[in-house]
mmCIF file of C-alpha atoms and ligand atoms in Angstrom:
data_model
loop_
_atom_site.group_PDB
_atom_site.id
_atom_site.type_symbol
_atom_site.label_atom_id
_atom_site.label_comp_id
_atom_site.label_asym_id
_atom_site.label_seq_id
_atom_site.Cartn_x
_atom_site.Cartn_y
_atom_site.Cartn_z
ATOM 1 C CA UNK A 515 -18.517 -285.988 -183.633
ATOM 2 C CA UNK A 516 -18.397 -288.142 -180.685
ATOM 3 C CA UNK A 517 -19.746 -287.628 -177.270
ATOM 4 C CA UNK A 518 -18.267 -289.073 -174.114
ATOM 5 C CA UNK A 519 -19.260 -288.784 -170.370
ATOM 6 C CA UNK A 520 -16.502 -286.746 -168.144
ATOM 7 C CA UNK A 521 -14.278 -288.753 -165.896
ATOM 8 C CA UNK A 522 -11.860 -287.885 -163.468
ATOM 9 C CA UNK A 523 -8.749 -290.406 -162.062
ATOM 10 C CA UNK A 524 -6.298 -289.628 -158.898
ATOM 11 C CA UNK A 525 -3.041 -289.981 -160.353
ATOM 12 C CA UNK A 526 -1.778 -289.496 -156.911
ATOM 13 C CA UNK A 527 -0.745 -293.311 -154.695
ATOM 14 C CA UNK A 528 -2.682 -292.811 -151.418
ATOM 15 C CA UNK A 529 -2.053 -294.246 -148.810
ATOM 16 C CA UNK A 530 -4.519 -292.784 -145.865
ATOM 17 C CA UNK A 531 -2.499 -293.686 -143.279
ATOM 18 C CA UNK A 532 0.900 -292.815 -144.262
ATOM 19 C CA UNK A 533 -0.546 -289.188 -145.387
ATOM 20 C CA UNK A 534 -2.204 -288.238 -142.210
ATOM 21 C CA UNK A 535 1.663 -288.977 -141.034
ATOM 22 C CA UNK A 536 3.479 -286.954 -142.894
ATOM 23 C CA UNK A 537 1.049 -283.843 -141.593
ATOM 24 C CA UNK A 538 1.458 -285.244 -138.225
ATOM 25 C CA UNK A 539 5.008 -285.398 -138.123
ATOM 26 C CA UNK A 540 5.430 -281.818 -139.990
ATOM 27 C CA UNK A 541 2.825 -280.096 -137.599
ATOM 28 C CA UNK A 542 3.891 -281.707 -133.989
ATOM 29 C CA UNK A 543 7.066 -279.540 -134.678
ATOM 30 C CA UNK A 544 4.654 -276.378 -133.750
ATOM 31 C CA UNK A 545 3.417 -277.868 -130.605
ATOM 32 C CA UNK A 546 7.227 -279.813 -130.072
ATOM 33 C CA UNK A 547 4.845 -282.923 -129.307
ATOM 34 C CA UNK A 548 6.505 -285.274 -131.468
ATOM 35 C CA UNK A 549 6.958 -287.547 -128.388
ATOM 36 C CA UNK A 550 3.007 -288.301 -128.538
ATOM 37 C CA UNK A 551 3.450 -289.711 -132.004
ATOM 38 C CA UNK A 552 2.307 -293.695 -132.697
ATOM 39 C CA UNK A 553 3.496 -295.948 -135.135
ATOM 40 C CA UNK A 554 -0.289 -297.443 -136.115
ATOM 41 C CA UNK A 555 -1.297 -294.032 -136.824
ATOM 42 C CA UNK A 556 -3.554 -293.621 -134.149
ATOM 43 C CA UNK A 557 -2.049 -290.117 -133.120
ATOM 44 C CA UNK A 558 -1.990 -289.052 -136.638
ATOM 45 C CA UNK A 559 -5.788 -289.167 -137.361
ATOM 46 C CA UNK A 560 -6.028 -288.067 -133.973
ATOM 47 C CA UNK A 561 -3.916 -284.985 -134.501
ATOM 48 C CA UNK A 562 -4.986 -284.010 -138.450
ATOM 49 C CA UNK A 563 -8.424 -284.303 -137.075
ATOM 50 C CA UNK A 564 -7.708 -281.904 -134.391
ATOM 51 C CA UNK A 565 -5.833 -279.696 -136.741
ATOM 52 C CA UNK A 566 -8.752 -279.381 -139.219
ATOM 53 C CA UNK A 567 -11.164 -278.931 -136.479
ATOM 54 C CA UNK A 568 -9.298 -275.976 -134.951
ATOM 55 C CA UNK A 569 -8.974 -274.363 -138.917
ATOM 56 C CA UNK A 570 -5.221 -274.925 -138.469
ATOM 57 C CA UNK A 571 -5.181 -275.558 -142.268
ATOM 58 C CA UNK A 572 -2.026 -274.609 -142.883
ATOM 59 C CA UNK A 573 -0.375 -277.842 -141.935
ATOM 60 C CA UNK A 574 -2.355 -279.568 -144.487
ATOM 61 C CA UNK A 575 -0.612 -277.233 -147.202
ATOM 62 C CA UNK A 576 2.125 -279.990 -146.933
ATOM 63 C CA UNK A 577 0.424 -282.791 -149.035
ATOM 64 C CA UNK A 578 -0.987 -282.486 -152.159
ATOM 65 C CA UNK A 579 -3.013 -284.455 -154.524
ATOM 66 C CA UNK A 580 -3.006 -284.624 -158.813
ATOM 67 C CA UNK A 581 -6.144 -285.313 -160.411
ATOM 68 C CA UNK A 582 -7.156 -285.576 -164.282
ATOM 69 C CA UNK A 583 -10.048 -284.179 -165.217
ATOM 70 C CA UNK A 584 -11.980 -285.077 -168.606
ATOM 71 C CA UNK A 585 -14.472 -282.332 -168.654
ATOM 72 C CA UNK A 586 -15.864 -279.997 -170.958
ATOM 73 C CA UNK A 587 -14.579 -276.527 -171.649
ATOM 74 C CA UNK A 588 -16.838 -274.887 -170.022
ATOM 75 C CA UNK A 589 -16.296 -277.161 -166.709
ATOM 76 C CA UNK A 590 -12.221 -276.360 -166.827
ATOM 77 C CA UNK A 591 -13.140 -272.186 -167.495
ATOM 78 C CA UNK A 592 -14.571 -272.941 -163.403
ATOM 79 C CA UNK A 593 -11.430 -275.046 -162.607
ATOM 80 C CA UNK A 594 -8.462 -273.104 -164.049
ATOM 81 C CA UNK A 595 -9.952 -270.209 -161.661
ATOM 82 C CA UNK A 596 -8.507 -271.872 -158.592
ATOM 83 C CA UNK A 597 -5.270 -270.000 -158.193
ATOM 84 C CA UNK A 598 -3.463 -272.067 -155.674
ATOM 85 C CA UNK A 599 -3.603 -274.639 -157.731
ATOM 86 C CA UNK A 600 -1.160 -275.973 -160.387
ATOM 87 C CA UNK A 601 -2.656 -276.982 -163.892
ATOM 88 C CA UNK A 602 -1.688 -278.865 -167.766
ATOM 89 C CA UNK A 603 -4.479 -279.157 -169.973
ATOM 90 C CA UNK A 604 -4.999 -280.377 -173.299
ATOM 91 C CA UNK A 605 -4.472 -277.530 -175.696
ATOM 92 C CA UNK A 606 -6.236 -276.641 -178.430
ATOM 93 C CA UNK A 607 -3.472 -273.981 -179.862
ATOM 94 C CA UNK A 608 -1.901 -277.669 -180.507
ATOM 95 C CA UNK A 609 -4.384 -280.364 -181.546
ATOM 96 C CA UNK A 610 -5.413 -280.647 -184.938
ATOM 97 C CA UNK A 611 -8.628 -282.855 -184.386
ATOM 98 C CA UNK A 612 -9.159 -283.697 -188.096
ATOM 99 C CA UNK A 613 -6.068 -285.499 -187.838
ATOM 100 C CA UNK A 614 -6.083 -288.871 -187.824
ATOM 101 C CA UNK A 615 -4.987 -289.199 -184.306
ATOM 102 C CA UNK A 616 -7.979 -287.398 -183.032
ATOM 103 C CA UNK A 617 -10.307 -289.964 -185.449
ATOM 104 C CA UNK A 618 -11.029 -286.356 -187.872
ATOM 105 C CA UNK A 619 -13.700 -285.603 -185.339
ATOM 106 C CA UNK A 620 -14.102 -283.551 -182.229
ATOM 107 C CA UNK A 621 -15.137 -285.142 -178.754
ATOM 108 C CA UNK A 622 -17.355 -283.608 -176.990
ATOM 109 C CA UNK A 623 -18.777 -283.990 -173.139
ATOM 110 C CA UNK A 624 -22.088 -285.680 -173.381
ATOM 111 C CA UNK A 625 -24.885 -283.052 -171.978
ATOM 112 C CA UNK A 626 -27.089 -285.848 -169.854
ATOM 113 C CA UNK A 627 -25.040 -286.340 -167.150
ATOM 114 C CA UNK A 628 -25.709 -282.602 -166.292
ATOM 115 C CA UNK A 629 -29.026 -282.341 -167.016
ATOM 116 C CA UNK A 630 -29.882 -284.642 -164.837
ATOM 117 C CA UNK A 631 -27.744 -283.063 -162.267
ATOM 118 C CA UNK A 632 -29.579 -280.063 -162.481
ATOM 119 C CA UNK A 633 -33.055 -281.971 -162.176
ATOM 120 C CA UNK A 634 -35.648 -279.436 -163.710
ATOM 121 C CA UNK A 635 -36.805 -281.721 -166.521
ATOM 122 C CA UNK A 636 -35.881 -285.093 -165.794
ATOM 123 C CA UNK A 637 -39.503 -286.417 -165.783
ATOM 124 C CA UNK A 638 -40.435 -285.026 -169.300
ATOM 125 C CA UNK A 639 -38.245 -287.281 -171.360
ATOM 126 C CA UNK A 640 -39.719 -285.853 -174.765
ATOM 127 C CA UNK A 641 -38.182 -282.235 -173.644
ATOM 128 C CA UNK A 642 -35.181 -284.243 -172.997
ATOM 129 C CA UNK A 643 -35.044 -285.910 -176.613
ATOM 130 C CA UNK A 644 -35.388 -282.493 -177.986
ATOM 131 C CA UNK A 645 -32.756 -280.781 -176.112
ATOM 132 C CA UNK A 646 -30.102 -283.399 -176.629
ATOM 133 C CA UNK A 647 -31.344 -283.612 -180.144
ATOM 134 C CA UNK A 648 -30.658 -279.564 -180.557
ATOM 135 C CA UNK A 649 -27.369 -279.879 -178.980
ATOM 136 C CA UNK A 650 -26.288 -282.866 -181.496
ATOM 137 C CA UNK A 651 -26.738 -280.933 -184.595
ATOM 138 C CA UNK A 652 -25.328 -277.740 -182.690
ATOM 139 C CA UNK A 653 -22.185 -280.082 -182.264
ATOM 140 C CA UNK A 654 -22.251 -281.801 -185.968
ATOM 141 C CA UNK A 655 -21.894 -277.878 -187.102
ATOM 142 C CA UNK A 656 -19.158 -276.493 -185.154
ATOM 143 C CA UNK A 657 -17.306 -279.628 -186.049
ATOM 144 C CA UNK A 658 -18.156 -279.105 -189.906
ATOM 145 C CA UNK A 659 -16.883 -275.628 -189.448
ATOM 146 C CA UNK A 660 -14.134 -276.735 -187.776
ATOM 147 C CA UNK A 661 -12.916 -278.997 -190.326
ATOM 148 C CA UNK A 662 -13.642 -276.923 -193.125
ATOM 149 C CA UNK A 663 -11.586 -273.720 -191.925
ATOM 150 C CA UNK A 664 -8.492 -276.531 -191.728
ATOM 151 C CA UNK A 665 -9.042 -277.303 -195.037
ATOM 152 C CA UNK A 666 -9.229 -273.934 -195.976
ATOM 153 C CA UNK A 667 -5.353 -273.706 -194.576
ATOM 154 C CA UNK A 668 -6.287 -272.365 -190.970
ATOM 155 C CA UNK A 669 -4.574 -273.320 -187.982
ATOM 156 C CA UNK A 670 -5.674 -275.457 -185.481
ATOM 157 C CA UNK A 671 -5.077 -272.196 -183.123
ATOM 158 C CA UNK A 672 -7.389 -270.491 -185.741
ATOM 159 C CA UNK A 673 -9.673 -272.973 -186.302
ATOM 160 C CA UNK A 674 -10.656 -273.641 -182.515
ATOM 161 C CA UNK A 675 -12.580 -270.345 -182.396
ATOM 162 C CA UNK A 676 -15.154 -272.103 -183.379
ATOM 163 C CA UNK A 677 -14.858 -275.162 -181.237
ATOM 164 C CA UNK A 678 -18.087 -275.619 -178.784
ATOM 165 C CA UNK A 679 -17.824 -275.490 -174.863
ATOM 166 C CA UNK A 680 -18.931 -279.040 -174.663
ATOM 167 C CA UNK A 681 -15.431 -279.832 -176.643
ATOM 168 C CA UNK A 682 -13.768 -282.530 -174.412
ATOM 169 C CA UNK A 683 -10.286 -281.451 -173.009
ATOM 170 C CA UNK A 684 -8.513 -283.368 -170.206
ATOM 171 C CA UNK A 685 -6.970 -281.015 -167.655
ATOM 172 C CA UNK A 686 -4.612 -282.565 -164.664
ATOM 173 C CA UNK A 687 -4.808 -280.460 -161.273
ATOM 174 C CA UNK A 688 -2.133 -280.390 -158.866
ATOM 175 C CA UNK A 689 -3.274 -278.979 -155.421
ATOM 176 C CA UNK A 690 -2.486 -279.338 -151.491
ATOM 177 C CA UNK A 691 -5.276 -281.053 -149.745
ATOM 178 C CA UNK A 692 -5.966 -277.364 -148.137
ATOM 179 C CA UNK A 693 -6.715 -276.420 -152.084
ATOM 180 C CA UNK A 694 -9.159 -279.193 -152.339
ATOM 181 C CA UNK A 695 -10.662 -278.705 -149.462
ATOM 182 C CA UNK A 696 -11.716 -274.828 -150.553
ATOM 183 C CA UNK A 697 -12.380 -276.674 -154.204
ATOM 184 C CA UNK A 698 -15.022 -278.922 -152.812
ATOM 185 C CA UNK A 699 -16.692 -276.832 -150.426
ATOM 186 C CA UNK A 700 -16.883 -274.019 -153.425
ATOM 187 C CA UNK A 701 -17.837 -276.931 -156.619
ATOM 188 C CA UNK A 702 -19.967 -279.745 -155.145
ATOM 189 C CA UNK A 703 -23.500 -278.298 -153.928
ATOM 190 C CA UNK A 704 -26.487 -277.196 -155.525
ATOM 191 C CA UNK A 705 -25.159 -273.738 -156.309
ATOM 192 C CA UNK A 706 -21.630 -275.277 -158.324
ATOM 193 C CA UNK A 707 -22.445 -276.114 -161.800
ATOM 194 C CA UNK A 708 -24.147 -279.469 -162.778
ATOM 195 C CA UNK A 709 -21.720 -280.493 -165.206
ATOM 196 C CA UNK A 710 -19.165 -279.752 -162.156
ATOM 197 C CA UNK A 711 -21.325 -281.386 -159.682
ATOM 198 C CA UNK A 712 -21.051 -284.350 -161.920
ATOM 199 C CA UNK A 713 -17.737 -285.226 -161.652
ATOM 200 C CA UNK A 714 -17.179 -283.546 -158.225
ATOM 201 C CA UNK A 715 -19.271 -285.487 -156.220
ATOM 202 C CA UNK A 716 -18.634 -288.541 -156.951
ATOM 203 C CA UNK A 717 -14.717 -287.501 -156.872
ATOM 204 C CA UNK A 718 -15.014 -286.347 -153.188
ATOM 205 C CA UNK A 719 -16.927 -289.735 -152.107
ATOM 206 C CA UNK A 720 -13.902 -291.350 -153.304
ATOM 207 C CA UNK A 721 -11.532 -288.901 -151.342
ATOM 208 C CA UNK A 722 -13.959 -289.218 -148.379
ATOM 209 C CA UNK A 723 -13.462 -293.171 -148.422
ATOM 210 C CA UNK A 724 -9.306 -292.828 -148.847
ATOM 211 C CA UNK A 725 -8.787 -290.005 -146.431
ATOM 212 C CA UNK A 726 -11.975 -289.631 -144.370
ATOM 213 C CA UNK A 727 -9.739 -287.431 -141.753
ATOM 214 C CA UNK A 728 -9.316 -284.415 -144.253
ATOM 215 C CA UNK A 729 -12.754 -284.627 -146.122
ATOM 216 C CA UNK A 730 -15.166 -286.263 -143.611
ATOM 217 C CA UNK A 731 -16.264 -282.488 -142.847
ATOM 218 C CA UNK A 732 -17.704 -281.425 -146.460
ATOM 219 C CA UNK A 733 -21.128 -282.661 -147.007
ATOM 220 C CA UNK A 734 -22.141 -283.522 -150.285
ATOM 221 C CA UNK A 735 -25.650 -281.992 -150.993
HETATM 222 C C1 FAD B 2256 -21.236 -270.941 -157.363
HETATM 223 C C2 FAD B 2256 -20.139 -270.136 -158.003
HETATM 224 C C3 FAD B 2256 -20.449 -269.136 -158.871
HETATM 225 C C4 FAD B 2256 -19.439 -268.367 -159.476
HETATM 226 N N1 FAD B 2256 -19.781 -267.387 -160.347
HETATM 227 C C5 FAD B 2256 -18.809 -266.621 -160.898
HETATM 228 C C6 FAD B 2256 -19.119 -265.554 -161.795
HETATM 229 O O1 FAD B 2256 -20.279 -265.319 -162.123
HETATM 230 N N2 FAD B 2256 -18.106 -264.815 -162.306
HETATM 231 C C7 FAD B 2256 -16.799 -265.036 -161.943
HETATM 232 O O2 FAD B 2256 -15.916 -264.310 -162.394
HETATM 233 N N3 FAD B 2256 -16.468 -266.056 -161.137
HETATM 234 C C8 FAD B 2256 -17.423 -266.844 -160.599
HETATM 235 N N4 FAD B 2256 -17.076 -267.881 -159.772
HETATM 236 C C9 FAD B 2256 -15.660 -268.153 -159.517
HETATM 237 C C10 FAD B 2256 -15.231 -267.534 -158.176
HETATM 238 O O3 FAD B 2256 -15.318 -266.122 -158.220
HETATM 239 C C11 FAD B 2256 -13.794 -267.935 -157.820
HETATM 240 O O4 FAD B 2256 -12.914 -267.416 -158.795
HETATM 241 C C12 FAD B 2256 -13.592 -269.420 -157.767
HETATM 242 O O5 FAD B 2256 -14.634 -270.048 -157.091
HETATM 243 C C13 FAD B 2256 -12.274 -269.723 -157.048
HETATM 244 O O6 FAD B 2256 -12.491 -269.570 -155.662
HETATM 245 P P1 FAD B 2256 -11.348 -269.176 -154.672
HETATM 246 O O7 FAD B 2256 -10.914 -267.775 -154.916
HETATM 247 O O8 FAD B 2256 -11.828 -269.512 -153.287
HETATM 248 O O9 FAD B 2256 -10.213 -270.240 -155.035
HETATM 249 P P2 FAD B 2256 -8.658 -270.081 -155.191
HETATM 250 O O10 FAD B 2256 -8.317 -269.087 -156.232
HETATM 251 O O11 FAD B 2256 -8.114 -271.424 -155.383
HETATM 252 O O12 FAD B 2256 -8.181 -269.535 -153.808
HETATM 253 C C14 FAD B 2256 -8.195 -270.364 -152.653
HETATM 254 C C15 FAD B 2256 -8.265 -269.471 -151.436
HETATM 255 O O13 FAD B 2256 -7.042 -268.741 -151.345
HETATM 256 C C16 FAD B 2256 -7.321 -267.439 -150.857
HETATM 257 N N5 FAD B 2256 -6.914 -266.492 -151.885
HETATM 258 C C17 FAD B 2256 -6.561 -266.767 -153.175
HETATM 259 N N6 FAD B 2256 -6.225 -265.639 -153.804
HETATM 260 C C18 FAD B 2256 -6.388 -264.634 -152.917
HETATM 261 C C19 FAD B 2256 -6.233 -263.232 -152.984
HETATM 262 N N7 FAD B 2256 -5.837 -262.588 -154.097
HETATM 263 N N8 FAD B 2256 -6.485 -262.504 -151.895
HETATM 264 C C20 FAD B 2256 -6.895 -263.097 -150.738
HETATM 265 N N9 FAD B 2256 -7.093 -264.425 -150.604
HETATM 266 C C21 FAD B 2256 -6.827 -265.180 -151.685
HETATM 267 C C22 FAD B 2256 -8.807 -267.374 -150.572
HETATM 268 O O14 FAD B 2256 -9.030 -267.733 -149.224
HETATM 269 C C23 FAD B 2256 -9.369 -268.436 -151.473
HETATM 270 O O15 FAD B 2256 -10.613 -268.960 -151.036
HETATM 271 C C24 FAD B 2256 -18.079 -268.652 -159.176
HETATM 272 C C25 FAD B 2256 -17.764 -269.689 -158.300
HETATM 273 C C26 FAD B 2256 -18.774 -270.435 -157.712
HETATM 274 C C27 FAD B 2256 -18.407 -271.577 -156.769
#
């Protein structure tokens, strides 16, 4: 069994600028002000800005933005539930895990990150021994079970009903930036989960620092 931490990469090129002009140049055809438009991109930050602040979203439905996700199970149950968006995730109906390929072990999501996230016991580090500790051995046995039922001639389609939620699966999101917006808002404070949180936050810091005009708004708690 082997634990990793979740990651996330923008598979997406941005280029800030060349975004916010796209949006510009699709939504100046509802106020016919294309004439106002500047080639340094002053008017389109100006304009997206103005767009956003006015809740004029819908012009924003015209760029969109694919991320990978490697989460947990449990973390993609929360992110397949965002309809408007477009998903492909690793499937378990598929992957044989004893295989070679997959090193005959699962992967699973370390549980730290989140725990920490979630900051009730960070400062008793010998509840925090014991808790990982219990989730280990929780781990070693689903993955002993796992293997065995293949052996036994199960599926991998079978076989997975006894795969954990920390299993690791990578899942790639397609969205418009409206989508994300809603997504951020909904998965990055205190209330979202802190295995989300985890991967969220630092995600829409990124986004914040590539396209401040469409994310500048969402605080990150
Ligand atoms: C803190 C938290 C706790 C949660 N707890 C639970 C829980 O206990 N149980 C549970 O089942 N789920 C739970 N969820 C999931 C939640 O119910 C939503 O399914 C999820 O957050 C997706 O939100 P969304 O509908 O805004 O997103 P999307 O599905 O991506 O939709 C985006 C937006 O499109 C619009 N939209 C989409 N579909 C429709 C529609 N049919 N009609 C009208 N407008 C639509 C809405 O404006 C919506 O905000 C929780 C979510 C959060 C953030």
């Amino acid at each position: 069994m082997k634990a990793i931490k979740p990651s996330y990469e923008i598979l997406t090129p941005i280029d800030g600028i060349k975004e916010l002009q796209h949006i510009e140049r699709i939504g100046r055809v509802c106020y016919k002000s294309e004439g106002n438009i500047t080639e340094d991109g002053e008017s389109a930050k100006k304009f997206v800005s103005m767009l956003i602040k006015k809740g004029h979203e819908a012009m924003i439905e015209h760029s969109s933005l694919s991320i990978k996700f490697t989460v947990d199970r449990g973390v993609s149950h929360e992110l397949v539930r965002h309809r408007i968006a477009s998903f492909a995730q690793e499937s378990t109906r598929y992957c044989n895990y004893s295989n070679d390929k997959f090193g005959n072990e699962i992967t699973t999501i370390q549980l730290l990150g989140g725990i920490l996230e979630e900051n009730k016991i960070i400062n008793d580090g010998y509840k925090l021994g014991l808790i990982i500790n219990e989730w280990e051995k929780a781990m070693e046995d689903a993955e002993h079970h796992y293997i065995k039922l293949i052996e036994l001639g199960a599926t991998p389609q079978i076989a997975r009903s006894v795969l954990p939620n920390s299993t690791k699966t990578e899942i790639t999101i397609t969205a418009n930036y409206r989508e994300w917006r809603n997504f951020f808002k909904l998965r990055t404070p205190a209330s979202a989960h802190p295995q989300m949180r985890e991967i969220t936050k630092p995600l829409l810091i990124e986004l914040k620092e590539m396209l401040p005009i469409i994310f500048e708004d969402i605080s990150i708690e």
